[in-house]
Amino acid sequence: MVLLRNLGLSSLTPSVLELFAAQGILTAEDFVAHELHKVSAAAGQRSESSEFKEAVAELLSYLENRQGGWCNGFELSQKEVRYLPLGCESIDNLLRGGMQEGTITELVGVSSTGKTQMCMQAAAHAAYKLRCSVIYIDTCGAFSAQRIAHMLGGMLGSLVQVEEQRDGLTLAMKSIQRRAYFDIFSVLAFLQDLHTTLQACAEHSSLRLLIIDSISSVISPVLGGNHSQGHALMISVGQILKKLATTYKLAVLITNHTVAGDGGQPKPALGGSWKSVPHTRLMLSHDSSNDVYTISSLKHTSLSCTKQAAFRVGRAGLDSVVGARRISE
Amino acid sequence: MEVVTLPLPPSLRSKLQAAGYSTIDSNVSPVELARDVCITHEEALGIIKLIPTSNVSPCGTGASSALDFCGQNAWDLFRHEKAKRRIITSCHDLDNILGGGICTKEVTEICGVPGVGKTQLGIQLAVNVQIPAELGGMGGHAIYIDTEGSFMVERAVQMIESSVVEIMRRAMLDPQVDMEALKSEVNVDKFLSQIYYFRIHDVSEQVAVINTLEKFMIEHGQVRLIVIDSVTFHFRQGFEDMALRTRLLSSLSLKLMALVQKHDLAIVLVNQVTNKITQEGSEVVPALGESWSHACTNRLILYWRDGQRFASLFKSPSLPTATAAYEVSAKGITDAFQTYKKAKYI
């Protein structure tokens, strides 16, 4: 939303701007929202009528040029879709290759069901195997570089290999940027900052993964009560995340906690309007009797939501478990 | 930058929106802003200061780090983490499952049924954090926030006495330690004076004391441990609006997290347990509900089994789930008796 006088259009002279302001039109959006004939009627009574018409025409053509153009379905299908694997076979199979770039993936689960472990696994795998940079926004103090190091070590296997690949591992560790924020305003400010930075140097950027663990812990203190401001903040976070994901083809991975739903069953927190933000929503659960973690999709834009995958959390990261079924099935 | 995303008072926000500023740019001039919105120049300057300016350096030449933010990368953090010190619990098995003790820069929650030793562990940690650095401790001070009135100074004295004996015994073995200097540092009065005690009577006091901890920390830079015993008590009664309770608790936990990161200290929260009714009957779970379970970085659950006390590390981002036996004796927290000595890894 831009103030009319900052648009830089030559026909918007101070007198025309004054005319618009008298009608309560200050920004381009105000202009769109107003009924044009009413404004013209008001303008007709004054002497600058021709000047005014010129301004309206120029504004309209400016707004027309603002739209991004179109393409057809065939062209869309030709566009390359990249996936960012997590490096755990069963999960990658479930997701047909991993997290889709340009979309938001959300992990939901009760406490200690492996959400943070999955985030760190994704970060370690992307940084080492795919040699891309990762931004990890940590809002609950759970990021552990030592754990990342263990996971990286696990990707190589033997100690000898770890020694040989020392430089590679160091480089991988260096390409994981961790940011600790404990309130929603600093998260928003950082995301905005990231947007401006990427705008300037998107071609050179090797950033492919953005992780926020967890989004709900900064949103839940402001949500609810009699104020709508918290809700507005939540929607702003969703908007900017979507913008970052689609514009710069980032895979965005966020975590959310659960609240008690119908009959005490856990359901994702943050309510109905947040539900539309993530493209993919994955539910995690943990069976303590055999220490198997199960992951199933609650929402996916291109896959059916009936399948599930199992994994174990080991010292060296996530190991896929094949053939494990939940007792309830 | 969207105006709704700035931390502004509602009155200023609505003024900005009424003047057409639903987004705002960091290069807007304060004079212009003040004139458009009809606010003072100071207010306009304040608003502009809130807008993040892109301070990111131009693209680096390295292939993997084109985005070089001033934040910390995992490699730097790894080296910091290796140097991190831990507060021992005085029980070896318990220290083992915790990776050496209670970690600084983390929030650890201790939950358990009444009488299992939550407060005992809290007091013990407040004593152990004071073990001098030359003997492998942290040489820090402790803040004890007591909401239930369960902190017994006589008990603390007992624990300190046995701790002082133990420190002196270890110092004797180490020829490099200056015994005279140590004696002036390590004695019951000194240790007691380095535990700062707050007695909290209701929710508003609790919220207030946590909000002012930041200031207290600046005045007392030596503090390395904060124990809140218990975080639960006042939140379990007299709350009509449960959504408000959740909001209060979650903002409280974020404040504590910010505090541990900033001041390099450990926070230990004591939590009570409650019965959760399920279809199969009931089970004992930590109190304060599901949302709160995300508030702590580590969760240690204390429980009884066959007349023996056990501690189980239930949640940790960096350590595996494990259980250890411990004992509460006159000296404080100690190793369990021989039969249960071995730590069991689930």
XYZ file of C-alpha atoms in Angstrom:
675
model
C 0.000 0.000 0.000
C 1.519 3.215 -1.152
C 0.493 6.772 -0.535
C -0.689 8.353 -3.787
C 1.921 11.074 -3.698
C 4.682 8.471 -3.436
C 3.605 6.726 -6.633
C 5.608 9.159 -8.712
C 2.898 9.737 -11.306
C 3.234 13.102 -13.074
C -0.480 13.800 -13.319
C -0.949 13.642 -9.571
C -0.395 17.307 -8.895
C -0.856 18.741 -5.409
C -4.272 20.109 -6.306
C -5.460 16.712 -7.565
C -4.057 15.028 -4.467
C -5.941 17.504 -2.351
C -9.105 16.627 -4.211
C -8.551 12.935 -3.572
C -7.710 13.555 0.081
C -10.976 15.456 0.489
C -12.762 12.249 -0.503
C -10.668 10.226 1.944
C -8.482 8.732 -0.780
C -4.913 8.620 0.428
C -3.527 5.407 -0.992
C -3.828 3.391 -4.171
C -6.026 0.911 -2.264
C -8.372 3.686 -1.161
C -8.679 4.657 -4.802
C -9.668 1.126 -5.819
C -12.171 0.872 -2.994
C -13.954 4.125 -3.895
C -16.724 4.436 -6.401
C -15.247 6.471 -9.185
C -18.369 8.286 -10.334
C -18.879 9.839 -6.908
C -15.368 11.225 -6.956
C -15.825 12.465 -10.511
C -19.064 14.173 -9.552
C -17.270 16.013 -6.819
C -14.479 16.900 -9.183
C -16.900 18.102 -11.886
C -17.959 20.991 -9.675
C -14.424 22.275 -9.613
C -12.273 23.837 -12.247
C -9.483 21.226 -12.397
C -11.809 18.706 -14.019
C -9.593 17.905 -17.022
C -6.529 17.600 -14.847
C -8.470 15.252 -12.638
C -9.574 13.013 -15.520
C -6.001 12.699 -16.656
C -4.950 11.631 -13.171
C -7.677 9.005 -12.956
C -6.695 7.562 -16.332
C -3.054 7.398 -15.352
C -3.879 5.774 -12.027
C -6.011 3.143 -13.701
C -3.318 2.259 -16.190
C -0.783 2.152 -13.356
C -2.970 -0.329 -11.474
C -3.438 -2.455 -14.600
C 0.296 -2.743 -15.035
C 0.638 -3.886 -11.459
C -0.879 -7.305 -12.076
C 1.645 -10.031 -12.659
C 0.392 -11.496 -15.924
C -0.835 -15.024 -16.511
C 0.236 -18.357 -17.850
C -1.653 -21.476 -18.846
C -1.745 -24.874 -17.223
C 0.662 -26.402 -19.696
C 3.270 -23.786 -18.953
C 2.734 -24.342 -15.269
C 3.274 -28.067 -15.628
C 6.592 -27.435 -17.372
C 7.920 -25.568 -14.368
C 10.427 -27.498 -12.376
C 9.248 -28.616 -8.943
C 12.072 -29.326 -6.553
C 11.891 -31.330 -3.394
C 14.091 -31.004 -0.366
C 14.574 -34.436 1.196
C 14.936 -34.884 4.939
C 17.316 -37.776 4.628
C 15.041 -40.269 6.365
C 13.803 -42.781 3.831
C 10.345 -43.506 5.194
C 9.437 -39.832 5.586
C 10.786 -38.907 2.178
C 8.765 -41.733 0.651
C 5.647 -40.525 2.402
C 6.190 -37.040 1.002
C 7.239 -38.335 -2.449
C 10.712 -36.923 -2.208
C 10.595 -34.499 0.677
C 9.390 -30.998 1.371
C 8.309 -29.237 -1.776
C 10.176 -26.010 -2.387
C 7.969 -22.967 -2.473
C 5.567 -24.398 0.077
C 5.159 -24.364 3.837
C 5.324 -27.651 5.714
C 4.039 -27.757 9.266
C 4.858 -30.355 11.904
C 2.249 -30.816 14.610
C 2.507 -32.976 17.677
C 2.319 -33.125 21.441
C 5.442 -32.523 23.474
C 8.435 -34.780 22.768
C 7.157 -36.428 19.598
C 10.233 -35.584 17.557
C 9.303 -32.224 15.999
C 12.565 -30.523 16.888
C 14.506 -33.650 15.972
C 12.935 -33.589 12.510
C 13.789 -29.911 12.109
C 17.409 -30.473 13.040
C 17.585 -33.509 10.761
C 16.226 -31.465 7.858
C 18.743 -28.701 8.563
C 21.702 -31.073 8.805
C 20.741 -32.989 5.676
C 20.144 -29.881 3.577
C 23.372 -28.257 4.723
C 25.610 -31.262 4.169
C 24.105 -33.340 1.369
C 22.598 -30.534 -0.684
C 25.177 -27.875 0.199
C 22.628 -25.149 0.675
C 22.288 -22.657 3.485
C 19.645 -22.984 6.119
C 18.092 -20.415 8.444
C 16.868 -21.855 11.716
C 14.684 -19.560 13.830
C 14.652 -20.934 17.331
C 11.900 -19.598 19.582
C 12.066 -22.184 22.345
C 15.773 -22.583 23.019
C 15.785 -26.121 21.690
C 18.396 -25.826 18.950
C 21.421 -27.924 19.801
C 24.508 -27.610 17.635
C 25.936 -30.683 19.302
C 22.944 -32.675 18.131
C 23.442 -31.343 14.587
C 27.064 -32.463 14.788
C 25.971 -35.970 15.814
C 23.544 -36.109 12.915
C 26.195 -34.976 10.455
C 28.547 -37.605 11.840
C 25.829 -40.194 11.389
C 25.501 -39.355 7.701
C 29.079 -40.437 7.153
C 29.159 -43.527 9.272
C 32.656 -44.301 10.401
C 35.018 -42.115 12.390
C 37.682 -42.351 9.702
C 35.322 -40.778 7.206
C 34.449 -38.057 9.679
C 38.153 -37.185 9.917
C 38.476 -37.142 6.130
C 35.425 -34.986 5.636
C 36.200 -32.565 8.451
C 36.226 -29.503 6.197
C 32.965 -30.487 4.584
C 31.319 -30.934 7.950
C 32.621 -27.602 9.215
C 31.301 -25.914 6.100
C 27.935 -27.576 6.578
C 27.786 -26.424 10.186
C 28.698 -22.913 9.110
C 25.899 -22.788 6.572
C 23.247 -23.371 9.243
C 22.365 -19.954 10.622
C 20.529 -19.999 13.896
C 18.521 -17.056 15.162
C 16.960 -17.037 18.615
C 13.872 -14.842 18.988
C 11.423 -14.816 21.834
C 8.697 -12.487 20.687
C 6.591 -12.200 17.581
C 7.712 -8.701 16.644
C 11.344 -9.658 16.276
C 10.375 -12.726 14.240
C 8.316 -10.525 11.929
C 11.070 -7.946 11.678
C 13.583 -10.631 10.784
C 11.340 -12.179 8.127
C 10.803 -8.744 6.616
C 14.540 -8.185 6.660
C 15.111 -11.534 4.988
C 12.646 -10.567 2.291
C 14.469 -7.326 1.505
C 17.829 -9.089 1.508
C 16.702 -11.837 -0.819
C 15.139 -9.258 -3.099
C 18.567 -7.737 -3.534
C 20.540 -10.915 -4.113
C 18.166 -13.783 -4.840
C 20.290 -15.177 -7.678
C 23.368 -15.603 -5.531
C 21.561 -16.979 -2.547
C 22.013 -20.621 -1.698
C 19.268 -20.420 0.892
C 16.755 -23.182 0.314
C 15.387 -23.996 3.739
C 13.821 -21.802 6.413
C 12.892 -23.442 9.691
C 10.864 -21.936 12.530
C 10.772 -24.060 15.663
C 8.235 -23.286 16.956
C 5.844 -20.773 15.450
C 3.144 -21.422 18.032
C 5.242 -20.459 21.029
C 5.539 -16.857 19.809
C 1.974 -16.616 18.531
C 0.079 -18.126 21.446
C 0.962 -15.361 23.975
C -0.711 -12.732 21.763
C -3.640 -14.751 20.464
C -7.105 -14.545 21.929
C -8.745 -12.246 24.438
C -10.767 -9.293 23.298
C -8.134 -7.859 21.013
C -7.903 -8.562 17.327
C -4.310 -7.360 17.146
C -2.914 -10.805 18.003
C -4.911 -12.333 15.212
C -3.667 -9.694 12.790
C -0.083 -10.474 13.794
C -0.619 -14.175 13.207
C -2.019 -13.540 9.737
C 0.932 -11.257 8.964
C 3.337 -14.056 9.853
C 1.426 -16.395 7.551
C 1.443 -13.860 4.735
C 5.126 -13.135 4.844
C 6.015 -16.824 5.126
C 3.973 -17.579 2.022
C 5.540 -14.680 0.206
C 9.057 -15.847 1.103
C 8.281 -19.435 0.157
C 6.778 -18.752 -3.258
C 8.941 -15.829 -4.343
C 12.302 -17.346 -3.501
C 11.399 -21.035 -3.833
C 12.230 -21.771 -0.240
C 11.086 -24.832 1.603
C 9.629 -23.499 4.844
C 9.371 -25.875 7.790
C 7.473 -24.759 10.884
C 6.343 -26.526 14.024
C 3.109 -26.108 15.907
C 1.956 -27.543 19.182
C -1.362 -29.125 20.032
C -4.312 -28.310 22.228
C -6.979 -30.637 23.544
C -9.724 -31.091 20.969
C -12.894 -33.169 21.004
C -12.774 -35.956 23.541
C -9.305 -35.012 24.742
C -7.724 -35.905 21.399
C -4.868 -33.538 20.547
C -5.521 -31.159 17.664
C -3.238 -28.542 16.120
C -3.103 -25.237 17.972
C -3.641 -21.729 16.556
C -7.139 -22.436 15.290
C -8.946 -22.361 11.985
C -7.458 -19.331 10.289
C -3.912 -20.620 10.693
C -4.947 -23.892 9.083
C -4.861 -22.280 5.657
C -1.246 -21.145 6.037
C 0.708 -24.416 5.754
C 0.411 -26.280 2.449
C 1.324 -29.533 4.127
C 0.486 -30.449 7.661
C 2.113 -33.484 9.246
C 1.049 -34.986 12.549
C 3.663 -36.673 14.715
C 3.091 -39.139 17.500
C 5.292 -41.292 19.668
C 4.675 -44.786 20.973
C 6.787 -45.156 24.096
C 6.291 -48.958 24.302
C 8.479 -49.609 21.250
C 9.988 -46.126 20.874
C 8.630 -45.687 17.366
C 7.606 -42.279 16.080
C 4.783 -42.147 13.566
C 4.167 -39.409 11.061
C 0.984 -39.004 9.055
C -0.291 -36.191 6.890
C -3.339 -34.205 7.972
C -3.291 -31.942 4.968
C -1.414 -32.113 1.703
C -1.965 -30.186 -1.494
C -1.072 -33.001 -3.876
C -1.026 -36.315 -2.008
C -3.690 -38.358 -0.276
C -3.664 -38.232 3.492
C -4.112 -41.895 4.302
C -0.548 -43.093 4.497
C 1.844 -42.868 7.365
C 5.516 -43.447 7.972
C 7.488 -44.532 10.990
C 10.934 -43.635 12.250
C 13.146 -43.911 15.302
C 15.269 -41.184 16.778
C 18.784 -42.476 17.212
C 22.052 -40.867 18.177
C 22.906 -40.276 14.539
C 19.564 -38.820 13.509
C 16.290 -40.233 12.274
C 16.252 -43.863 11.120
C 13.358 -45.020 9.038
C 11.341 -47.948 10.342
C 9.753 -50.123 7.683
C 6.729 -52.270 8.323
C 5.915 -50.930 11.769
C 2.197 -50.507 12.272
C 0.363 -48.766 14.987
C -1.595 -51.001 17.314
C -4.812 -49.126 16.647
C -4.834 -50.223 13.020
C 6.736 -3.053 6.652
C 3.100 -3.585 7.622
C 2.034 -1.232 10.384
C 0.108 -3.984 12.188
C 3.338 -5.909 12.672
C 5.060 -3.095 14.573
C 4.970 -3.094 18.372
C 2.954 0.139 18.653
C 0.265 1.232 21.080
C -3.220 0.876 19.531
C -3.838 4.641 19.520
C -0.784 5.353 17.362
C -1.529 2.399 15.141
C -5.036 3.574 14.338
C -3.765 7.119 13.696
C -1.260 5.756 11.196
C -3.863 3.648 9.460
C -6.309 6.544 9.261
C -3.650 8.594 7.527
C -3.152 5.940 4.869
C -0.010 4.430 6.360
C -0.930 0.759 6.445
C 2.589 0.011 5.327
C 5.567 2.118 6.203
C 9.002 2.430 4.741
C 12.153 2.927 6.765
C 13.247 5.889 4.608
C 10.157 7.997 5.296
C 11.125 11.341 6.797
C 10.020 11.912 10.395
C 8.868 15.472 9.632
C 6.611 14.247 6.854
C 5.284 11.403 8.984
C 4.548 13.698 11.913
C 2.688 16.139 9.650
C 0.644 13.449 7.866
C -0.377 11.566 10.965
C -0.695 14.593 13.304
C 1.714 13.266 15.922
C 4.750 14.802 17.578
C 8.173 14.511 16.012
C 9.338 12.357 18.911
C 6.535 9.878 18.270
C 7.341 9.832 14.563
C 11.017 9.185 15.298
C 10.032 6.406 17.692
C 7.954 4.739 15.008
C 10.718 4.957 12.423
C 13.187 3.412 14.858
C 10.968 0.329 15.088
C 11.183 -0.362 11.381
C 13.954 -2.845 10.676
C 16.532 -1.532 8.271
C 18.208 -4.067 6.136
C 21.693 -4.224 7.632
C 22.705 -7.325 5.768
C 26.069 -7.160 4.091
C 26.248 -7.527 0.323
C 26.394 -11.076 -0.941
C 29.449 -12.992 0.171
C 31.697 -14.756 -2.228
C 31.547 -18.148 -0.512
C 29.478 -20.681 -2.403
C 27.591 -21.901 0.629
C 27.125 -18.700 2.553
C 25.821 -16.096 0.202
C 23.562 -14.982 3.011
C 25.810 -13.888 5.778
C 23.709 -12.713 8.670
C 25.248 -11.469 11.833
C 23.491 -14.288 13.709
C 25.343 -17.330 14.929
C 25.933 -20.345 12.765
C 25.867 -23.908 14.023
C 29.645 -24.198 13.992
C 30.157 -21.270 16.372
C 27.357 -22.531 18.576
C 28.922 -25.985 18.626
C 32.137 -24.592 20.017
C 30.192 -22.561 22.591
C 28.163 -25.584 23.624
C 31.277 -27.643 24.194
C 32.516 -25.053 26.643
C 29.192 -24.847 28.461
C 29.305 -25.688 32.133
C 26.746 -27.701 34.012
C 25.396 -27.645 37.542
C 25.810 -31.043 39.159
C 22.921 -32.624 41.041
C 25.118 -34.544 43.553
C 23.761 -37.838 42.199
C 26.129 -39.374 39.633
C 23.532 -41.381 37.756
C 21.289 -38.363 37.469
C 24.192 -36.270 36.197
C 24.931 -38.935 33.613
C 21.481 -38.957 32.093
C 21.506 -35.144 32.053
C 24.805 -35.125 30.188
C 26.736 -33.881 33.216
C 24.144 -31.866 35.093
C 21.659 -29.061 34.603
C 22.727 -27.072 31.592
C 23.031 -23.293 31.407
C 21.164 -21.507 28.616
C 18.333 -23.991 28.987
C 15.054 -24.162 30.844
C 14.594 -27.430 32.705
C 11.353 -28.513 34.291
C 11.151 -30.913 37.214
C 7.779 -32.543 37.831
C 6.649 -35.164 40.283
C 4.184 -36.174 42.960
C 4.337 -34.437 46.354
C 7.182 -35.662 48.538
C 9.295 -37.170 45.810
C 12.014 -34.557 46.225
C 11.346 -31.708 43.784
C 12.054 -28.974 46.316
C 15.023 -30.936 47.676
C 16.532 -31.067 44.205
C 15.819 -27.357 43.768
C 17.625 -26.429 46.984
C 20.479 -28.807 46.173
C 21.007 -27.115 42.815
C 20.948 -23.680 44.471
C 23.792 -24.924 46.689
C 25.755 -26.733 43.980
C 25.803 -23.785 41.614
C 28.086 -22.105 44.177
C 30.855 -24.724 44.009
C 33.964 -22.679 43.109
C 35.175 -22.682 39.528
C 38.604 -24.059 40.432
C 36.891 -27.202 41.687
C 34.848 -27.736 38.551
C 31.780 -25.805 39.647
C 30.353 -22.556 38.387
C 31.024 -20.267 41.332
C 27.707 -18.525 40.716
C 24.848 -17.259 42.832
C 21.262 -18.539 42.848
C 17.812 -16.973 42.864
C 15.124 -19.000 44.614
C 11.551 -17.965 43.827
C 9.302 -19.688 46.334
C 5.573 -19.674 45.622
C 4.493 -22.403 48.018
C 6.493 -21.530 51.106
C 8.294 -24.836 50.941
C 11.854 -23.509 51.082
C 13.256 -24.441 54.501
C 16.352 -22.512 55.411
C 17.306 -25.138 58.009
C 17.310 -27.725 55.236
C 19.442 -25.486 53.059
C 21.921 -25.127 55.939
C 22.137 -28.926 56.241
C 22.856 -29.291 52.550
C 25.384 -26.476 52.550
C 27.213 -28.000 55.539
C 27.672 -31.330 53.808
C 28.526 -29.591 50.551
C 31.212 -27.485 52.267
C 32.732 -30.635 53.802
C 32.811 -32.270 50.400
C 34.357 -29.218 48.704
C 37.069 -29.023 51.409
C 37.803 -32.716 51.053
C 38.280 -32.350 47.296
C 40.348 -29.202 47.722
C 42.756 -31.045 50.047
C 43.544 -33.476 47.239
C 44.333 -30.671 44.856
C 47.698 -29.060 45.738
C 47.060 -26.032 43.540
C 44.119 -24.771 45.559
C 44.827 -22.000 48.023
C 43.104 -23.325 51.161
C 43.034 -20.002 53.035
C 41.365 -18.180 50.195
C 38.956 -21.040 49.725
C 37.935 -21.008 53.380
C 36.853 -17.393 53.161
C 34.838 -18.200 50.047
C 33.350 -21.526 51.029
C 31.476 -21.403 54.308
C 27.871 -21.712 55.400
C 27.200 -17.998 55.853
C 28.719 -17.053 52.536
C 26.760 -19.732 50.683
C 23.514 -18.742 52.367
C 24.036 -15.082 51.499
C 24.406 -16.010 47.842
C 20.936 -17.491 47.588
C 18.498 -14.673 46.826
C 15.091 -15.661 48.078
C 11.760 -14.294 46.811
C 8.523 -15.292 48.502
C 5.565 -15.011 46.093
C 1.952 -14.937 47.278
C -0.152 -14.695 44.139
C -0.163 -14.727 40.354
C 0.387 -11.014 39.910
C 3.418 -11.111 42.193
C 4.768 -14.031 40.215
C 4.349 -12.262 36.881
C 5.824 -9.084 38.375
C 8.915 -10.791 39.771
C 9.616 -12.526 36.469
C 9.278 -9.229 34.629
C 11.772 -7.574 36.956
C 14.292 -10.452 36.888
C 16.030 -8.803 33.950
C 16.825 -5.761 36.084
C 17.841 -7.897 39.052
C 20.197 -9.854 36.790
C 21.963 -6.689 35.722
C 22.528 -5.754 39.371
C 23.592 -9.278 40.332
C 25.609 -10.494 37.370
C 26.890 -13.504 39.286
C 23.552 -15.316 39.233
C 23.822 -18.560 37.287
C 20.671 -20.339 38.418
C 17.044 -19.407 38.963
C 14.749 -21.924 40.659
C 10.994 -21.310 40.553
C 9.330 -23.587 43.089
C 6.713 -24.039 41.923
C 5.655 -22.358 38.735
C 2.294 -24.119 39.052
C 0.890 -23.356 42.489
C -0.821 -20.011 41.886
C -1.898 -20.934 38.391
C -3.937 -23.905 39.549
C -6.508 -21.920 41.453
C -8.834 -19.034 40.874
C -8.612 -18.899 37.114
C -11.971 -18.456 35.424
C -10.587 -17.687 32.001
C -8.407 -20.613 30.943
C -7.402 -18.901 27.687
C -5.985 -16.038 29.737
C -4.040 -18.547 31.830
C -2.551 -20.101 28.699
C -1.572 -16.684 27.364
C 0.020 -15.661 30.653
C 1.930 -18.905 30.957
C 3.197 -18.906 27.403
C 4.406 -15.319 27.571
C 6.023 -16.154 30.909
C 7.909 -19.043 29.388
C 9.118 -16.923 26.466
C 10.453 -14.334 28.922
C 12.353 -17.019 30.796
C 13.807 -18.403 27.558
C 14.988 -14.966 26.515
C 16.543 -14.528 29.949
C 18.576 -17.762 29.871
C 19.922 -16.990 26.409
C 20.914 -13.480 27.326
C 22.518 -14.035 30.709
C 24.045 -17.500 30.373
C 22.174 -19.045 33.264
C 20.067 -22.103 33.979
C 16.414 -21.937 34.944
C 14.798 -24.790 36.835
C 11.011 -24.815 37.030
C 9.255 -27.054 39.503
C 5.882 -28.304 38.340
C 3.203 -30.323 40.084
C 1.409 -33.298 38.631
C -2.250 -33.919 38.011
C -4.479 -36.839 37.136
C -5.565 -37.024 33.544
C -8.709 -39.046 32.960
C -8.478 -41.215 29.892
C -10.599 -44.023 28.529
C -8.404 -46.618 30.216
C -8.636 -44.934 33.614
C -6.366 -42.196 34.804
C -2.698 -41.419 34.512
C -0.458 -38.994 36.338
C 0.744 -36.215 34.038
C 2.553 -32.914 34.605
C 0.158 -30.080 35.454
C -0.670 -26.927 33.464
C -1.763 -28.784 30.363
C -0.592 -29.514 26.887
C 0.521 -26.033 25.821
C 2.794 -25.693 28.821
C 4.604 -28.919 27.978
C 6.224 -27.041 25.096
C 7.445 -24.296 27.386
C 10.468 -26.082 28.794
C 13.495 -27.263 26.873
C 14.108 -30.273 29.114
C 11.655 -32.141 31.266
C 12.682 -34.336 34.165
C 9.982 -36.457 35.770
C 10.517 -37.699 39.330
C 8.542 -40.695 40.574
C 8.458 -43.542 43.061
C 8.746 -47.192 42.103
C 9.080 -50.063 44.609
C 10.069 -47.685 47.379
C 12.837 -46.162 45.317
C 12.989 -42.655 43.838
C 13.628 -42.405 40.119
C 14.229 -39.503 37.776
C 13.391 -39.890 34.138
C 14.550 -37.504 31.423
C 11.388 -37.291 29.394
C 12.143 -34.539 26.938
C 15.420 -33.136 25.692
C 16.488 -31.824 22.295
C 19.989 -33.224 22.574
C 19.919 -36.232 24.927
C 18.185 -39.611 24.754
C 15.369 -40.559 27.102
C 16.822 -42.256 30.194
C 16.076 -43.061 33.816
C 18.237 -42.964 36.920
C 17.653 -43.776 40.591
C 18.491 -41.228 43.293
C 18.065 -40.821 47.008
C 17.276 -37.971 49.375
C 19.312 -38.173 52.565
C 20.251 -35.802 55.367
C 23.097 -34.530 53.173
C 20.764 -33.729 50.304
C 20.444 -35.480 46.962
C 22.740 -38.516 46.796
C 23.420 -41.631 44.767
C 20.915 -44.435 45.130
C 21.690 -47.501 47.187
C 23.713 -50.262 45.598
C 20.825 -52.360 44.238
C 19.601 -49.615 41.967
C 22.971 -48.181 41.124
C 22.992 -48.902 37.417
C 21.344 -46.258 35.214
C 18.724 -47.804 33.032
C 18.384 -46.607 29.472
C 14.992 -47.194 27.971
